[in-house]
Tab-separated table of C-alpha atoms in Angstrom:
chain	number	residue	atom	x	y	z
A	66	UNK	CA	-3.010	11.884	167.955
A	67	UNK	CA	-2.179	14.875	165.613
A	68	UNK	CA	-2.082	18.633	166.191
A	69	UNK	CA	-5.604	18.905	166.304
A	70	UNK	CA	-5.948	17.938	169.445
A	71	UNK	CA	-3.532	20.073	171.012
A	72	UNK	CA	-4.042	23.251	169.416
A	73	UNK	CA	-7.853	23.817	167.696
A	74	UNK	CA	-7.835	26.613	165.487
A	75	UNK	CA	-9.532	30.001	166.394
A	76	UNK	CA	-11.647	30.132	163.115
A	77	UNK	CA	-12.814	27.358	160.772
A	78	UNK	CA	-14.314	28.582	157.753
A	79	UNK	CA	-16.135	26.268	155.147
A	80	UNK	CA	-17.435	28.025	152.015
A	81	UNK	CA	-20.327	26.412	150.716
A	82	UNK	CA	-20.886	28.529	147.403
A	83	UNK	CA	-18.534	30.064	145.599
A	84	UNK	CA	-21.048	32.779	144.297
A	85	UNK	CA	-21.571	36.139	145.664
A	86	UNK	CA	-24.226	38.616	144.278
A	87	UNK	CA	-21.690	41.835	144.557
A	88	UNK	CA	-17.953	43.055	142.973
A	89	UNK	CA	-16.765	45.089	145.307
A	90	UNK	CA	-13.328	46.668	144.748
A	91	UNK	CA	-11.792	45.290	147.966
A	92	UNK	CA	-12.164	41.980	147.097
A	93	UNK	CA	-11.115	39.491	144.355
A	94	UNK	CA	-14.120	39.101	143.034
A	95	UNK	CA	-14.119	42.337	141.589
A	96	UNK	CA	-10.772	41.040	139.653
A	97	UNK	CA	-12.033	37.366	138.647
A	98	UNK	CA	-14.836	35.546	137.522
A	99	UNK	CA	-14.902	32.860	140.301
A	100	UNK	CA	-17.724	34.975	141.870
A	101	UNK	CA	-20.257	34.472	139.135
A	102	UNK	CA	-23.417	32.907	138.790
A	103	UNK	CA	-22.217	30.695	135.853
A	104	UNK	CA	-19.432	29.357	137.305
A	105	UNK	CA	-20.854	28.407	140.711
A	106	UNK	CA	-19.683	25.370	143.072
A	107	UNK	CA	-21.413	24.478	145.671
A	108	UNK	CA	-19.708	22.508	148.181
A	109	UNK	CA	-21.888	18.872	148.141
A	110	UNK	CA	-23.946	18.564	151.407
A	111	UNK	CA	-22.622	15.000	152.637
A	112	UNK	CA	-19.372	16.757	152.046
A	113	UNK	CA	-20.241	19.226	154.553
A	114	UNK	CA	-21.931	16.708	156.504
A	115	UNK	CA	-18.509	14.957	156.753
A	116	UNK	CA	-16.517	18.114	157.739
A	117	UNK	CA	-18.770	19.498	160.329
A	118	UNK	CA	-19.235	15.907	162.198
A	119	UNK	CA	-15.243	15.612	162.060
A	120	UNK	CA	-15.433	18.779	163.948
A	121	UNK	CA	-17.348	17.787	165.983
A	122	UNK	CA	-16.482	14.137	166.929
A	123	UNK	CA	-13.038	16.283	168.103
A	124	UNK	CA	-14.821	18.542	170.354
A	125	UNK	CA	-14.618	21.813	168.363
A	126	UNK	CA	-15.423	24.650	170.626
A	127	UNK	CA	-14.125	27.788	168.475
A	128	UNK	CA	-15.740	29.764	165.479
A	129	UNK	CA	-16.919	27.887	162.918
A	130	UNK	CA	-18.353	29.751	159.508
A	131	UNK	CA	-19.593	28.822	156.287
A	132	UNK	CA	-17.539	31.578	154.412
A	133	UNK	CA	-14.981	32.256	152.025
A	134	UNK	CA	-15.602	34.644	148.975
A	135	UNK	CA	-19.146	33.316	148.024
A	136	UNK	CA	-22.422	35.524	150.043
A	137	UNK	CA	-23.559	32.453	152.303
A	138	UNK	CA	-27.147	33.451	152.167
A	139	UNK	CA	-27.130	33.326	148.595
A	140	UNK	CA	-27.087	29.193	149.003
A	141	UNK	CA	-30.723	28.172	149.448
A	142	UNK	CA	-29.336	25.122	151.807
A	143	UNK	CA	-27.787	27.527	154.072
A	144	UNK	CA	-30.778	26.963	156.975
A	145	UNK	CA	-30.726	23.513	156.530
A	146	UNK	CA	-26.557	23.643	156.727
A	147	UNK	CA	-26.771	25.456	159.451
A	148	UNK	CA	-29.041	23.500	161.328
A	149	UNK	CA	-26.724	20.124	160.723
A	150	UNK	CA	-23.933	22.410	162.272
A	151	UNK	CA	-25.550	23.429	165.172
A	152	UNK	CA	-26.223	19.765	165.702
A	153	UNK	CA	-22.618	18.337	165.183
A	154	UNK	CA	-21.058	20.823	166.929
A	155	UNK	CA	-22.748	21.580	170.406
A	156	UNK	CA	-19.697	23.488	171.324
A	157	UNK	CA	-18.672	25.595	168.582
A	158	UNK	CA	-19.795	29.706	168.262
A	159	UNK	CA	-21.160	29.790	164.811
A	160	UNK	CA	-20.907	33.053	163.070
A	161	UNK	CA	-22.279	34.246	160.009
A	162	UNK	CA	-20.705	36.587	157.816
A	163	UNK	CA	-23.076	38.021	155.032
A	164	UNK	CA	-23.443	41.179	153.011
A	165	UNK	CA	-27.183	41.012	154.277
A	166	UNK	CA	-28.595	41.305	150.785
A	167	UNK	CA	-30.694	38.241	151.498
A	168	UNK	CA	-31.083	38.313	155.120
A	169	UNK	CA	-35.039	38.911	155.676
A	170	UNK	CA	-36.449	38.830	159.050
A	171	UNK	CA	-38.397	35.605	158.061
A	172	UNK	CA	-35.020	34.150	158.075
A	173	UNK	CA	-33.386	35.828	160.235
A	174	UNK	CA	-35.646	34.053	162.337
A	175	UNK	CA	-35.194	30.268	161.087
A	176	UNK	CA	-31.003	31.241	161.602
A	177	UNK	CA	-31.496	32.118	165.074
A	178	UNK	CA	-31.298	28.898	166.855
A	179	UNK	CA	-28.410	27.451	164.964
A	180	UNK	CA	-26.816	31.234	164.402
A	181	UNK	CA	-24.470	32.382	167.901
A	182	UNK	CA	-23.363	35.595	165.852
A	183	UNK	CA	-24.274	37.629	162.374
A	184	UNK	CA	-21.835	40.106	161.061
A	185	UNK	CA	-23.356	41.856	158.811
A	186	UNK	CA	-21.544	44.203	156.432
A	187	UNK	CA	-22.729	47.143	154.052
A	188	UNK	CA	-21.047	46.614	151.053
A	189	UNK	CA	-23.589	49.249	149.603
A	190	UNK	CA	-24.413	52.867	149.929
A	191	UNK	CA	-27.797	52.102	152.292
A	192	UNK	CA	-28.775	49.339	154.849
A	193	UNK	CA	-30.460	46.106	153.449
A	194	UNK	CA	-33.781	46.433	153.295
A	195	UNK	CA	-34.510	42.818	155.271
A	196	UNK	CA	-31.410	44.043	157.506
A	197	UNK	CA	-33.264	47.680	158.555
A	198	UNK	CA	-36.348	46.010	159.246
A	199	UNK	CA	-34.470	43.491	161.205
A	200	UNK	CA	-33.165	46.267	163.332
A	201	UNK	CA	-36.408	47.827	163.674
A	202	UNK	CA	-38.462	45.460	164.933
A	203	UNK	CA	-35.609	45.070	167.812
A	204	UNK	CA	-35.644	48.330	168.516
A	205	UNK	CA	-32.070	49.566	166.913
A	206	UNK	CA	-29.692	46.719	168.063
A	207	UNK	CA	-30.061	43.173	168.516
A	208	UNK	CA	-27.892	41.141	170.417
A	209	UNK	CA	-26.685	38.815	168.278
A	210	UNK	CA	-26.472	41.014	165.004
A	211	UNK	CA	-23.257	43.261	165.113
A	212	UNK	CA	-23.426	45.826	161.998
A	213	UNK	CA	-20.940	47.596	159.999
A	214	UNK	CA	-19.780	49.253	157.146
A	215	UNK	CA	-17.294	48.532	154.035
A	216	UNK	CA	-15.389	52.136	155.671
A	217	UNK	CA	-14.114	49.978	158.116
A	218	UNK	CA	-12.839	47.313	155.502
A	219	UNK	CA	-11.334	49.492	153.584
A	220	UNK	CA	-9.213	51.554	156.643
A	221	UNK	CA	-7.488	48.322	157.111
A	222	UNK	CA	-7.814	46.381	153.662
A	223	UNK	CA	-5.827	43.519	152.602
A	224	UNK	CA	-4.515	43.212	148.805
A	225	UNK	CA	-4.940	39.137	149.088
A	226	UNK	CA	-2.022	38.388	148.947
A	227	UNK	CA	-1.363	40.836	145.725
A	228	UNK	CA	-4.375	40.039	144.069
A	229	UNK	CA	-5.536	43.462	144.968
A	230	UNK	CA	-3.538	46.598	143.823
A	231	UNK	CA	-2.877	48.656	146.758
A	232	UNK	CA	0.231	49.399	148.455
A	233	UNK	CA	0.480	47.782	151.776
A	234	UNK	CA	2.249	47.168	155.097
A	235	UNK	CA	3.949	43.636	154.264
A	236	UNK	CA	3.901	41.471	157.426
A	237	UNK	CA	6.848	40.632	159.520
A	238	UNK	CA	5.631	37.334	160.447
A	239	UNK	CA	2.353	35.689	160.137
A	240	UNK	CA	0.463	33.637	162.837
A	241	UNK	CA	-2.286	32.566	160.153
A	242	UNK	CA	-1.506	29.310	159.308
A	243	UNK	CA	-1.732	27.591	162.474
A	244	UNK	CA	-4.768	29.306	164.158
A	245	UNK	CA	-7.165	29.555	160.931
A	246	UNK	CA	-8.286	26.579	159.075
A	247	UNK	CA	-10.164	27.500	155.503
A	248	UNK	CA	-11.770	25.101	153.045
A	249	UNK	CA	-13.306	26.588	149.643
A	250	UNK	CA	-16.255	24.657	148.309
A	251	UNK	CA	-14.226	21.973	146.399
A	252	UNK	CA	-13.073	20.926	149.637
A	253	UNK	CA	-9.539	21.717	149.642
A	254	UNK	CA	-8.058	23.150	152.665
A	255	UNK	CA	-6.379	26.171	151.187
A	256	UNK	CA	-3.243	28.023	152.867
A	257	UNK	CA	-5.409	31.111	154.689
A	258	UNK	CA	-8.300	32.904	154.380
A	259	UNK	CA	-6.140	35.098	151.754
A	260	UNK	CA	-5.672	32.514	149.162
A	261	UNK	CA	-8.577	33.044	147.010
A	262	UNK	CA	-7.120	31.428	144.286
A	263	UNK	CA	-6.321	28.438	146.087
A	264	UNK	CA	-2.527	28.560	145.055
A	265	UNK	CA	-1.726	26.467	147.965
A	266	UNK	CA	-4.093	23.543	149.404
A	267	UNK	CA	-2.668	21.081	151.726
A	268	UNK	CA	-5.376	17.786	151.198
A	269	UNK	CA	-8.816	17.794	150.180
A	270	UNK	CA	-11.466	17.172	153.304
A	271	UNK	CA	-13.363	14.363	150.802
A	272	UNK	CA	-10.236	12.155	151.506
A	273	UNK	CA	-8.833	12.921	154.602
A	274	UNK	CA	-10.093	13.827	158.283
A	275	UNK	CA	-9.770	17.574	160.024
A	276	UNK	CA	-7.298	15.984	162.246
A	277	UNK	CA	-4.631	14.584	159.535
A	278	UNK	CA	-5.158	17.939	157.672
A	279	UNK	CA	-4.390	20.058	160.635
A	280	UNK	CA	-1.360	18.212	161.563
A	281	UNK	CA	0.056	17.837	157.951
A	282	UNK	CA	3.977	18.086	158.025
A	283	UNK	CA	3.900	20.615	154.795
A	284	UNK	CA	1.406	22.946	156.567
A	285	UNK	CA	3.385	22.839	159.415
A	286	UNK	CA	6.493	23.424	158.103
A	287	UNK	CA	4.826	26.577	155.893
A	288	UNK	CA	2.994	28.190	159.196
A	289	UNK	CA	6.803	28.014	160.995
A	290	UNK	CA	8.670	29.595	158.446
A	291	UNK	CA	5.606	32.210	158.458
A	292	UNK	CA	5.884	32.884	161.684
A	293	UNK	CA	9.617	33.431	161.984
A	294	UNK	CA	9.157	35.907	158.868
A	295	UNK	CA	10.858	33.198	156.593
A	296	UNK	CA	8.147	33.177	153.964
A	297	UNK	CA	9.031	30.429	151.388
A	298	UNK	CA	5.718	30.963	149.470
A	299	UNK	CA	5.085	33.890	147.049
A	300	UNK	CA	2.045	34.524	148.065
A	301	UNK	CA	2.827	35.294	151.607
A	302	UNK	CA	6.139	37.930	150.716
A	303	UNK	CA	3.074	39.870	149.049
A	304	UNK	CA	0.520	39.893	151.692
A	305	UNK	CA	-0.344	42.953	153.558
A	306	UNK	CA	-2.465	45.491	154.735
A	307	UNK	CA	-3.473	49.338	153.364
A	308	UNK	CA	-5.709	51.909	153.148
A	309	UNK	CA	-8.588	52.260	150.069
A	310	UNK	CA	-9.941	55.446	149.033
């Protein structure tokens, strides 16, 4: 039995496109050209087929998303995805993290049974269209649908690990590693939800299982030296937290 089993981490995030439909200044994708249209990757469906029903055969009962950098509602398979979740993992909250650009209440609608949470986030200067009309029909709130703003990003924003240039609060220690498991739509489970370049992956999900990727020895060893403050990789003595203007 590996760690896995012991100690299920708080957030699993699986990004299914790499695309995203906006550049905005807090995030990488205003700095590279992973983002784009033309170079797209979708994560393969039996791929995510494979990682969800891992999760699942282990009992996952935490928050599960299918996010990383790409705008999840900009992949046409995300009902579909979404509804293969819900089924292999009775016990997980899924959330789903969008800019809302695409979010209409048609699907709003066809999300809701597989959908526990939406966060949805104004990256803009007004409310989606699909999002307002969302609202309205439910009469200003709905209970599932929890709404903000990019203020409240950028009152707390992170550089990514110095791929964004702000100054920052460097951490002291970092608790990431071992409560946060991230995989990018090639499949590799990257260090944190920081690493959007992928500078550190520990396995690849298409040839191993979420339990020997949890409990690998290297990620181990990284998330204790993180969380003593003993930061062996780059990336992590550069990670922090600041205000944008």
């Amino acid at each position: 039995m590996g760690v896995f089993s012991d100690h299920q981490p708080m957030f699993v995030e699986v990004e299914t496109t790499t695309y995203c439909n906006r550049r905005c200044d807090y995030c990488p994708n205003s700095v590279f050209d992973r983002g784009l249209r033309r170079n797209e990757v979708q994560m393969p469906t039996e791929l995510f087929e494979k990682i969800v029903r891992d999760l699942g055969d282990n009992n996952y009962c935490q928050q599960f998303s299918p996010h990383n950098y790409g705008e999840p509602l900009a992949d046409q398979r995300m009902p579909d995805l979404l509804e293969l979740a819900r089924e292999a993992m009775p016990l997980a909250r899924i959330a789903l993290y969008t800019n809302g650009d695409f979010l209409t209440p048609e699907l709003f609608d066809r999300l809701l049974p597989s959908v526990d949470a939406f966060i949805v986030t104004q990256h803009g200067e007004k409310m989606p269209p699909g999002v307002a009309r969302i609202l309205d029909r439910a009469g200003g709130s709905h209970p599932k649908l929890r709404y903000k703003t990019s203020q409240q990003i950028k009152l707390n924003a992170s550089n990514r690990a110095g791929l964004i240039p702000i100054e920052v609060r460097q951490r002291k220690a970092c608790g990431v590693v071992m409560n946060e498991m991230h995989i990018n739509a090639h499949g590799q489970l990257i260090l944190c939800c920081e690493d959007f370049l992928a500078r550190k992956v520990f396995g690849n999900m298409a040839d191993t299982t979420v339990e020997e990727a949890w409990s690998s020895p290297e990620r181990l060893a990284v998330h204790r030296g993180n969380i003593r403050g003993e930061f062996a990789l780059p990336q992590c003595r550069t990670c922090g937290y600041g205000r944008m203007f």
